[in-house]
Amino acid sequence: MITSVLVANRGEIACRVFRTCGELGIRTVAVHSDADENALHARVADAAVRLPGATPAETYLRGDLIVKAAVAAGADAVHPGYGFLSENADFARAVVDAGLVWIGPPPQAIEAMASKTRAKKLMGLAPLREVAQSDLPVLVKAAAGGGGRGMRIVRRLEDLSAALEGARAEATSAFGDGEVFIEPYVERGRHVEVQVLADAHGTVWALGTRDCSLQRRHQKVIEEAPAPGLSDRLAEELRALAVRAARAVNYVGAGTVEFLVADGTAHFLEMNTRLQVEHPVTEEVHGVDLVALQIAVAEGRRLDPEPPPARGHAVEARLYAEDPAHDWAPQTGTLNRLTVPDSVRLDTGYTDGDAIGVHYDPMLAKVVAHAPTRAAAIRKLAGALERAAVHGPVTNRDLLVRSLRHEEFTTARMDTGFYDRHLPALTEPAPDPHAPLAAALADARRTGSRFGGWRNVPSQPQIRRYALAGEEHEIRYRHTRTGGLEADGVRVVHAAPDLVVLEVDGVRRRFEVARYGDRVHVNTTVLTALPRFPDPTAQHAPGSLLAPMPGTVVRLAEGLAEGAAVQAGQTLLWLEAMKMEHKITAPVTGTLSALHAAVGHQVAVGTLLAVVEEDQDK
């Protein structure tokens, strides 16, 4: 019997495993980097062990330190979570060699399937070795790991070399393994996968299908179970292939077999020898706890001959601290508040007031809805996200709501190119026109009135200014003789620092307001309170390139130096933030007049990286 589990991971998945362990009466041990010292997973565990350093390579990818932590804390089992070392056979062996129980598949099964190149050979497939013009487009892909890292689409042969270099660098940073391979890229395919679970006694479950087609940068955003629109024949074929893959490597534990489905045909992608991020939709549909089953299988127990039947439909949305309208740029800062309605499931590694750092994936939470039908589950999830309070850095919440309500998704006609086609429309600003007034009235109540209550004459108009969707809004309101507030064109029913009720054209609306510094959240609209007089020093020369996020400068364009001629859109340097590389490009064609960045520099948001003077002779 397992009595104490160390989770070799962080954030949401560590908290998820701890929750099940607590229900089973199993003690929990966390490991944490210096950056995660106060993270939720380190706080909720029964014990926590520090891994010195901040980057994944220094901490969560150090299997030797994690094994020592497990032994020191008295754990008798290790759960790898997902990502990091979850598909590392050497780490699994080190855990077993230390006398600990490995809550995962046998190391030899990991070796056979965790490398996508070896997995394809096992399934009788071979990735392209040399690329010709007729092969395009192709996908450069990391052999190890997942989560969309180390992947590049190549549409022109002349871009292949740079794509290989970038994918290798990103894969090395994220997984400690720079091996990449090349395969054909299918433009309009669906990403469909099968959850498998196997015991050590020969039973293999195929727990239905999942659709994970809505992706950005090859990383899943919205997932659902079962995958809609599949014929019975294709669904059965996918389940059979998944079971065959598991049996081929004598698999034990939870895993996922992934396919690309196009024109009614399934193409094998890979087998992930771990629990998937999207496992909650399978849990909701089949009424199981996959983590509890992982633990049971690791203890040697038998599965029932057949898996529990499916019931209803489940949809999951990943809430990220990122700005989809600006190249999905990750965001950092304080998550002041995160609450969702009780009608949905929330899996998260954050609580109110936690810091979102620069070193790790920007996923804040997974929000999951289950209902008798797909339409009901979609409506339930979209409504819950719309009513959620997400106060802090910019997130993809509005994108998620619009995606769930998009006709292509509701009618199950989506594919992996969904965001390539629809991102501009899905990120078009649609602020509430009454949000600035609600913010101004709430701020008026927050700061109080210098006039007090009743007065004999009405006050002069008060003015407050806010930035919203790139525009400045000047709001005027007045204090009434009885201590109330009024504004032209609306009736102020109620005004308090956290709640404003307005009546417009006979319709009464509620606005929940929260302010953190100069950021004001009014329902789902976010405004920035502006000072009465702008700071004249907060200006930059035209053509200035500012860091869009905190990160590390990892590469400069070859030969880049002050005085060099550059073209608009040319990549000048690369920033690494949250385990992803981000390109910084020239805003105009001209001359690089200043270069302030160097490889290895740590930069904050807004740091001046370079200045490009536009060529006026064009």
XYZ file of C-alpha atoms in Angstrom:
618
model
C 0.000 0.000 0.000
C 1.286 3.443 -0.960
C 1.281 5.772 2.053
C 3.173 8.854 0.818
C 3.470 10.296 -2.717
C 5.936 12.865 -4.007
C 4.730 14.661 -7.145
C 7.684 15.446 -9.406
C 5.946 18.452 -10.860
C 4.388 21.810 -10.029
C 1.301 23.943 -10.360
C -2.094 22.621 -11.403
C -1.170 18.965 -11.936
C 0.620 18.726 -8.580
C -2.464 20.164 -6.858
C -4.667 17.771 -8.842
C -2.711 14.700 -7.676
C -2.594 15.991 -4.096
C -6.390 16.312 -4.084
C -6.871 12.633 -4.886
C -4.143 11.595 -2.471
C -5.905 13.512 0.280
C -9.179 11.703 -0.490
C -7.351 8.360 -0.325
C -5.572 9.183 2.948
C -2.125 9.325 1.337
C 0.475 11.832 2.581
C 1.805 14.275 -0.025
C 5.237 15.716 -0.754
C 5.914 18.662 -3.071
C 9.107 19.826 -4.713
C 9.510 23.462 -5.604
C 11.986 25.767 -7.277
C 12.989 29.054 -5.682
C 10.514 30.793 -7.981
C 7.775 28.475 -6.672
C 8.598 28.786 -2.984
C 5.175 30.288 -2.256
C 3.275 28.495 -5.021
C 0.012 26.772 -4.152
C 1.315 23.243 -4.692
C 4.122 23.874 -2.215
C 1.663 25.275 0.326
C -0.971 22.542 0.219
C 1.337 19.512 0.402
C 2.046 17.837 3.743
C 5.769 18.395 3.124
C 7.792 20.343 0.576
C 11.415 20.100 -0.557
C 13.335 22.932 -2.206
C 15.059 22.461 -5.563
C 17.642 25.286 -5.733
C 17.312 27.477 -8.806
C 14.507 28.827 -10.952
C 14.738 27.422 -14.490
C 13.346 23.963 -15.342
C 16.853 22.730 -16.187
C 18.007 23.605 -12.658
C 14.973 22.209 -10.856
C 12.077 20.155 -12.249
C 14.307 18.487 -14.850
C 16.840 17.375 -12.214
C 15.779 13.798 -11.617
C 18.648 13.159 -9.205
C 17.523 15.975 -6.911
C 13.905 14.840 -7.038
C 14.749 11.263 -6.087
C 16.852 12.544 -3.169
C 13.920 14.730 -2.116
C 11.557 11.732 -2.135
C 13.900 9.669 -0.001
C 14.574 12.538 2.402
C 10.862 13.256 2.856
C 9.994 9.610 3.472
C 7.860 9.188 0.351
C 7.343 5.666 -0.905
C 6.058 6.576 -4.380
C 6.589 9.211 -7.087
C 3.932 10.567 -9.446
C 5.450 12.427 -12.429
C 2.424 14.507 -13.489
C 2.762 15.706 -17.077
C 5.620 17.513 -18.821
C 9.091 17.808 -17.320
C 10.346 14.257 -16.508
C 7.039 12.432 -16.942
C 8.235 10.655 -20.101
C 11.867 10.189 -19.097
C 12.759 6.501 -18.809
C 16.016 7.195 -16.952
C 14.100 9.092 -14.286
C 11.596 6.249 -13.950
C 14.467 3.795 -13.480
C 16.117 6.055 -10.908
C 12.878 6.131 -8.927
C 12.584 2.334 -8.975
C 16.299 1.856 -8.208
C 15.838 4.020 -5.107
C 13.254 1.541 -3.800
C 10.289 3.776 -4.597
C 7.060 2.975 -6.441
C 6.817 4.609 -9.864
C 3.235 5.701 -10.578
C 3.642 5.420 -14.316
C 4.388 2.964 -17.111
C 7.467 0.694 -17.131
C 10.665 2.443 -18.255
C 10.909 0.210 -21.318
C 7.424 1.291 -22.418
C 8.417 4.929 -21.977
C 11.523 4.349 -24.095
C 9.496 2.679 -26.808
C 6.839 5.395 -27.033
C 8.036 8.628 -25.436
C 10.312 9.395 -28.381
C 8.047 10.179 -31.311
C 10.635 8.882 -33.780
C 10.851 5.484 -32.031
C 7.072 5.344 -31.656
C 6.557 5.888 -35.387
C 8.994 3.087 -36.193
C 7.164 0.811 -33.762
C 3.902 1.578 -35.567
C 5.550 0.892 -38.936
C 5.867 4.557 -39.902
C 8.892 6.687 -40.757
C 9.197 10.484 -40.678
C 10.609 12.288 -43.710
C 14.407 12.354 -43.799
C 14.970 14.738 -46.689
C 12.482 17.402 -47.682
C 11.672 18.302 -51.271
C 9.474 21.106 -52.560
C 6.682 18.607 -53.175
C 6.674 17.586 -49.496
C 5.713 21.055 -48.250
C 4.274 22.055 -45.905
C 6.053 20.010 -43.254
C 6.157 20.076 -39.485
C 9.437 20.142 -37.575
C 8.750 18.441 -34.257
C 10.639 17.639 -31.060
C 11.107 13.919 -30.541
C 10.668 14.259 -26.778
C 8.121 16.061 -24.632
C 4.974 17.798 -25.779
C 2.860 20.864 -25.109
C 3.601 22.349 -28.528
C 7.214 23.121 -27.689
C 9.913 22.471 -30.254
C 7.471 22.588 -33.184
C 7.630 24.684 -36.358
C 5.536 24.678 -39.556
C 7.674 25.113 -42.679
C 6.075 26.225 -45.938
C 9.262 27.282 -47.837
C 12.424 25.220 -48.198
C 14.586 28.248 -47.428
C 12.986 28.437 -43.958
C 13.769 24.845 -43.022
C 17.247 25.422 -41.581
C 16.089 28.191 -39.232
C 13.079 26.125 -38.176
C 15.297 23.169 -37.296
C 17.630 25.406 -35.281
C 14.784 27.057 -33.393
C 12.995 23.772 -32.670
C 16.200 22.157 -31.373
C 16.911 25.096 -29.077
C 13.383 25.165 -27.686
C 13.258 21.376 -27.225
C 16.591 21.380 -25.404
C 15.402 24.102 -23.046
C 12.034 22.485 -22.339
C 12.922 18.762 -22.269
C 16.700 18.495 -22.096
C 16.636 16.698 -25.469
C 17.258 18.532 -28.742
C 16.318 15.711 -31.136
C 13.780 16.792 -33.770
C 12.249 15.156 -36.824
C 10.196 16.169 -39.850
C 6.785 14.909 -40.917
C 4.089 16.038 -43.395
C 1.812 18.779 -42.107
C -1.938 18.253 -42.626
C -3.690 21.606 -42.950
C -7.307 20.743 -42.104
C -7.067 17.725 -39.816
C -8.672 17.075 -36.448
C -6.639 16.126 -33.385
C -8.349 13.106 -31.819
C -6.972 10.951 -29.036
C -7.850 7.893 -26.963
C -7.296 7.564 -23.217
C -5.899 4.166 -22.283
C -5.422 2.604 -18.867
C -3.743 -0.757 -18.339
C -2.966 -2.925 -15.324
C -0.144 -5.423 -14.818
C -2.488 -8.358 -15.389
C -3.248 -7.881 -19.068
C -6.340 -5.688 -18.965
C -6.284 -2.588 -21.195
C -9.075 -0.023 -21.157
C -9.814 2.386 -23.996
C -11.794 5.126 -22.266
C -13.447 6.662 -25.285
C -12.174 9.484 -27.481
C -11.304 13.150 -27.023
C -11.160 15.957 -29.575
C -8.392 18.519 -29.028
C -8.468 20.328 -32.370
C -8.611 23.903 -31.065
C -4.915 24.667 -30.591
C -2.592 27.649 -30.587
C 1.082 27.084 -31.366
C 0.316 23.344 -31.457
C -0.820 23.488 -27.831
C -4.373 22.548 -26.946
C -6.833 25.221 -25.823
C -10.270 23.536 -25.767
C -10.810 19.786 -25.442
C -13.900 17.616 -25.241
C -15.074 14.055 -24.802
C -16.301 12.147 -26.642
C -14.909 13.457 -29.943
C -17.972 14.633 -31.892
C -18.916 13.635 -35.415
C -16.890 10.423 -35.668
C -18.538 7.460 -37.314
C -18.978 4.389 -35.127
C -16.533 2.569 -37.385
C -13.799 5.223 -37.014
C -14.303 5.563 -33.255
C -13.971 1.799 -32.836
C -10.883 1.781 -35.089
C -9.234 4.469 -32.952
C -9.950 2.569 -29.734
C -8.599 -0.653 -31.237
C -5.419 1.050 -32.459
C -4.879 2.601 -29.026
C -5.241 -0.764 -27.277
C -2.907 -2.347 -29.821
C -0.280 0.341 -29.191
C -0.497 -0.224 -25.429
C -0.230 -3.994 -25.750
C 2.730 -3.652 -28.141
C 4.894 -2.241 -25.347
C 3.328 -4.127 -22.398
C 1.950 -0.845 -21.130
C 0.904 -0.357 -17.500
C -0.777 2.788 -16.185
C -2.460 5.763 -17.855
C -1.499 6.941 -21.327
C -2.894 8.593 -24.423
C -2.643 7.610 -28.065
C -2.972 10.605 -30.393
C -4.159 10.693 -34.002
C -4.680 13.207 -36.746
C -8.016 12.505 -38.440
C -8.470 13.804 -41.985
C -11.003 12.725 -44.626
C -12.257 9.943 -42.367
C -8.786 8.418 -42.004
C -6.751 8.181 -38.800
C -3.010 8.953 -38.879
C -0.971 7.942 -35.825
C 0.871 10.856 -34.211
C 2.332 9.590 -30.935
C 1.674 7.935 -27.615
C 2.026 10.058 -24.510
C 3.153 7.782 -21.703
C 1.643 9.889 -18.939
C -1.528 11.555 -17.775
C -2.712 14.267 -20.185
C -3.625 17.832 -19.281
C -7.106 17.195 -20.664
C -7.795 14.051 -18.624
C -10.679 15.723 -16.673
C -13.092 15.486 -19.626
C -12.629 11.711 -19.673
C -13.102 11.578 -15.904
C -16.346 13.545 -16.137
C -17.776 11.430 -18.964
C -16.816 8.033 -17.542
C -17.244 8.856 -13.860
C -13.719 7.825 -12.871
C -10.733 9.317 -11.039
C -7.762 8.570 -13.292
C -5.218 9.542 -10.647
C -6.798 7.125 -8.155
C -6.719 4.426 -10.836
C -3.053 5.192 -11.568
C -2.274 4.661 -7.904
C -4.331 1.459 -7.766
C -2.547 0.034 -10.811
C 0.850 1.002 -9.344
C -0.093 -0.953 -6.219
C -0.711 -4.013 -8.403
C -4.496 -4.056 -8.302
C -6.614 -5.330 -11.175
C -8.902 -3.255 -13.335
C -12.436 -4.448 -14.032
C -12.680 -6.373 -17.286
C -14.483 -3.465 -19.011
C -14.249 0.304 -18.466
C -17.244 2.251 -17.121
C -19.609 3.359 -19.899
C -19.690 6.961 -21.125
C -22.445 9.309 -20.002
C -23.094 12.716 -21.465
C -20.489 15.141 -22.768
C -17.686 17.190 -21.216
C -15.781 20.233 -22.481
C -12.616 21.747 -20.993
C -11.107 25.185 -21.598
C -7.559 26.085 -20.624
C -7.354 29.546 -19.102
C -3.978 31.107 -19.946
C -2.279 34.313 -18.805
C -1.585 35.426 -22.344
C -2.699 37.990 -24.912
C -4.109 36.204 -27.991
C -4.426 39.498 -29.869
C -0.668 40.096 -29.643
C 0.902 36.849 -30.829
C -0.257 34.955 -27.724
C 2.319 36.839 -25.637
C 2.500 35.351 -22.111
C 1.651 37.692 -19.242
C 3.038 37.967 -15.736
C 1.996 39.704 -12.543
C -0.356 39.110 -9.646
C -3.491 37.044 -10.053
C -5.650 39.114 -7.769
C -8.775 37.005 -8.046
C -9.907 33.782 -9.734
C -13.412 32.451 -9.144
C -15.824 30.506 -11.345
C -19.453 29.463 -10.759
C -19.950 26.275 -8.723
C -21.665 24.615 -11.690
C -18.305 23.786 -13.311
C -15.081 22.090 -12.264
C -11.983 24.201 -11.660
C -8.507 22.632 -11.660
C -5.851 25.220 -10.858
C -2.481 25.791 -9.261
C -3.264 29.349 -8.176
C -5.229 31.160 -5.497
C -6.030 34.834 -5.123
C -2.906 36.947 -4.718
C -0.468 34.435 -6.244
C 2.272 35.652 -8.579
C 2.383 34.511 -12.223
C 6.077 34.223 -13.016
C 8.155 34.094 -16.158
C 9.756 30.653 -15.864
C 6.875 28.254 -16.489
C 3.829 27.595 -18.642
C 1.243 30.428 -18.441
C -1.763 28.144 -17.843
C -3.765 29.428 -14.878
C -6.529 26.855 -14.726
C -8.705 24.327 -16.506
C -12.451 24.918 -16.414
C -14.590 21.861 -17.168
C -18.334 21.497 -17.780
C -20.290 18.235 -17.967
C -23.861 17.913 -19.226
C -26.151 15.336 -20.843
C -25.467 16.702 -24.365
C -22.646 18.452 -26.185
C -24.710 21.588 -26.780
C -25.615 21.816 -23.102
C -21.989 21.326 -22.002
C -20.763 24.045 -24.383
C -23.414 26.503 -23.219
C -22.688 25.715 -19.575
C -18.942 26.247 -19.970
C -19.239 29.445 -22.014
C -21.651 30.929 -19.485
C -19.447 30.015 -16.544
C -16.365 31.560 -18.139
C -18.330 34.711 -18.953
C -19.373 35.043 -15.297
C -15.966 34.137 -13.888
C -13.890 36.739 -12.063
C -10.376 36.719 -13.531
C -8.597 39.752 -12.152
C -4.935 40.294 -12.958
C -2.863 40.129 -16.143
C -4.466 39.799 -19.555
C -5.907 36.321 -20.164
C -7.529 34.388 -23.020
C -10.903 34.248 -21.226
C -12.800 36.306 -23.841
C -11.252 34.234 -26.627
C -12.441 31.039 -24.938
C -16.008 32.302 -24.642
C -16.102 33.408 -28.284
C -14.499 30.159 -29.451
C -17.074 28.056 -27.623
C -19.887 30.055 -29.225
C -18.406 30.093 -32.730
C -20.610 28.321 -35.278
C -17.713 26.225 -36.560
C -17.202 24.832 -33.053
C -20.840 24.438 -32.026
C -21.521 22.470 -35.220
C -18.357 20.348 -34.727
C -16.753 21.455 -38.005
C -13.511 22.675 -36.382
C -9.977 21.528 -37.174
C -6.445 22.386 -36.078
C -6.413 25.480 -38.300
C -9.335 27.083 -36.426
C -7.309 29.933 -34.924
C -5.316 30.507 -38.094
C -8.610 31.364 -39.784
C -10.580 33.081 -37.040
C -8.152 34.696 -34.591
C -8.586 38.318 -35.804
C -12.363 38.156 -35.439
C -12.165 36.309 -32.134
C -9.855 38.953 -30.645
C -11.624 42.044 -31.986
C -12.104 44.373 -28.993
C -15.717 44.530 -27.805
C -15.625 46.558 -24.590
C -18.792 47.403 -22.699
C -19.519 51.070 -23.535
C -20.822 51.729 -20.019
C -17.799 50.208 -18.251
C -15.866 53.527 -18.027
C -18.834 55.250 -16.356
C -19.250 52.382 -13.917
C -15.531 52.552 -13.122
C -15.715 56.314 -12.560
C -18.724 56.070 -10.233
C -17.115 53.238 -8.255
C -13.899 55.246 -7.974
C -15.919 58.259 -6.787
C -17.371 56.164 -3.974
C -13.995 54.630 -3.218
C -12.253 57.988 -2.781
C -15.241 59.691 -1.130
C -16.598 63.196 -1.631
C -14.967 66.263 -0.187
C -18.398 67.878 -0.043
C -20.005 65.362 2.322
C -23.772 64.689 2.124
C -26.560 67.160 1.318
C -25.624 70.479 -0.276
C -27.625 73.504 -1.328
C -26.327 73.711 -4.905
C -25.307 70.996 -7.343
C -21.577 70.366 -7.714
C -19.496 71.039 -10.777
C -18.867 68.057 -13.101
C -16.126 65.692 -11.940
C -13.774 64.191 -14.539
C -11.981 60.828 -14.622
C -10.002 59.317 -17.504
C -9.549 55.674 -18.497
C -7.800 53.766 -21.268
C -9.919 51.062 -22.862
C -9.127 49.014 -25.987
C -6.449 51.491 -27.043
C -8.691 54.545 -26.662
C -8.912 57.199 -23.969
C -12.306 57.797 -22.361
C -13.083 60.945 -20.380
C -15.991 60.451 -17.988
C -18.004 63.283 -16.438
C -20.363 62.866 -13.495
C -21.791 65.067 -10.736
C -22.563 64.851 -7.046
C -26.204 65.613 -6.315
C -27.526 67.757 -3.499
C -28.508 64.630 -1.548
C -25.078 62.999 -1.770
C -25.878 60.838 -4.776
C -24.231 60.639 -8.178
C -25.618 61.396 -11.596
C -24.467 61.284 -15.207
C -26.026 62.355 -18.467
C -28.075 59.766 -20.333
C -28.273 57.154 -17.552
C -29.943 56.751 -14.197
C -27.568 55.855 -11.367
C -29.556 53.345 -9.322
C -26.709 52.360 -6.997
C -23.038 53.258 -6.711
C -20.547 51.626 -4.349
C -16.820 50.875 -4.643
C -17.524 47.282 -5.735
C -20.961 47.489 -7.364
C -22.638 49.968 -9.694
C -26.196 49.607 -11.003
C -27.203 51.728 -14.005
C -30.507 52.070 -15.823
C -30.134 52.775 -19.540
C -33.230 53.162 -21.732
C -35.315 51.437 -19.100
C -32.950 48.446 -18.698
C -31.197 47.982 -15.368
C -27.685 46.497 -15.436
C -25.236 45.452 -12.709
C -21.512 46.169 -12.909
C -19.193 44.424 -10.461
C -16.084 46.569 -10.031
C -12.667 45.741 -8.585
C -9.596 47.957 -8.670
C -5.955 46.945 -8.232
C -3.589 49.886 -8.609
C -4.492 51.569 -11.880
C -6.234 48.455 -13.276
C -10.014 48.439 -13.014
C -12.087 45.331 -13.725
C -15.732 46.048 -14.602
C -17.452 42.687 -15.129
C -15.315 41.238 -17.957
C -14.000 44.592 -19.211
C -10.577 45.784 -18.067
C -9.649 49.481 -17.995
C -6.573 51.431 -16.991
C -7.124 54.492 -14.838
C -5.149 57.406 -16.263
C -3.580 60.233 -14.270
C -4.928 63.743 -14.707
C -1.635 64.823 -16.261
C 0.364 62.336 -18.408
C 3.976 61.667 -17.447
C 6.083 63.437 -20.110
C 9.035 61.092 -19.449
C 7.056 57.997 -20.452
C 7.805 58.442 -24.131
C 9.968 56.473 -26.525
C 11.444 57.417 -29.866
C 9.601 56.186 -32.975
C 10.780 52.721 -33.996
C 11.586 51.656 -30.444
C 11.330 47.930 -29.758
C 10.139 47.308 -26.200
C 10.091 43.926 -24.489
C 6.456 42.704 -24.653
C 7.029 40.421 -21.680
C 9.678 39.657 -19.055
C 12.165 37.110 -20.290
C 15.708 36.299 -21.354
C 17.373 37.323 -24.609
C 18.480 33.966 -26.028
C 19.508 34.841 -29.588
C 20.334 37.783 -31.839
C 20.000 37.724 -35.600
C 23.263 36.795 -37.289
C 25.475 39.833 -37.820
C 23.086 42.169 -35.996
C 24.856 45.378 -34.958
C 24.149 49.074 -34.737
C 24.122 50.663 -38.176
C 22.789 47.531 -39.895
C 20.035 47.852 -42.488
C 16.883 45.958 -41.530
C 13.588 45.172 -43.251
C 10.125 45.559 -41.748
C 9.128 42.252 -40.170
C 12.716 40.958 -39.994
C 13.435 39.040 -36.787
C 16.115 40.877 -34.824
C 16.225 38.858 -31.629
C 14.480 36.127 -29.672
C 13.145 36.297 -26.114
C 12.518 33.170 -24.077
C 9.627 33.423 -21.629
C 7.554 30.682 -20.026
C 9.524 28.010 -21.912
C 8.620 29.460 -25.334
C 10.690 31.518 -27.754
C 9.186 34.808 -28.979
C 10.416 36.779 -31.998
C 11.097 40.518 -31.762
C 10.824 41.967 -35.270
C 11.689 45.273 -36.911
C 8.633 47.562 -36.976
C 9.779 49.410 -40.117
C 12.384 49.213 -42.864
C 15.403 51.299 -41.978
C 18.595 51.356 -39.915
C 19.250 49.804 -36.503
C 20.333 52.968 -34.713
C 20.587 51.465 -31.222
C 20.921 47.936 -29.813
C 20.496 47.587 -26.053
C 19.963 43.817 -25.884
C 22.599 41.094 -25.562
C 22.339 37.328 -25.258
C 21.710 36.360 -21.647
C 20.136 39.668 -20.623
C 17.118 39.382 -18.314
C 14.577 42.023 -19.315
C 11.346 43.323 -17.804
C 8.163 44.311 -19.640
C 8.759 47.590 -21.471
C 12.557 47.335 -21.487
C 14.013 49.135 -24.508
C 15.686 46.470 -26.653
C 16.553 48.355 -29.828
C 15.621 51.333 -32.010
C 15.053 51.211 -35.764
C 15.079 54.524 -37.639
C 12.746 54.356 -40.621
C 14.193 54.864 -44.075
C 12.602 58.123 -45.231
C 13.821 57.672 -48.824
C 11.487 54.747 -49.516
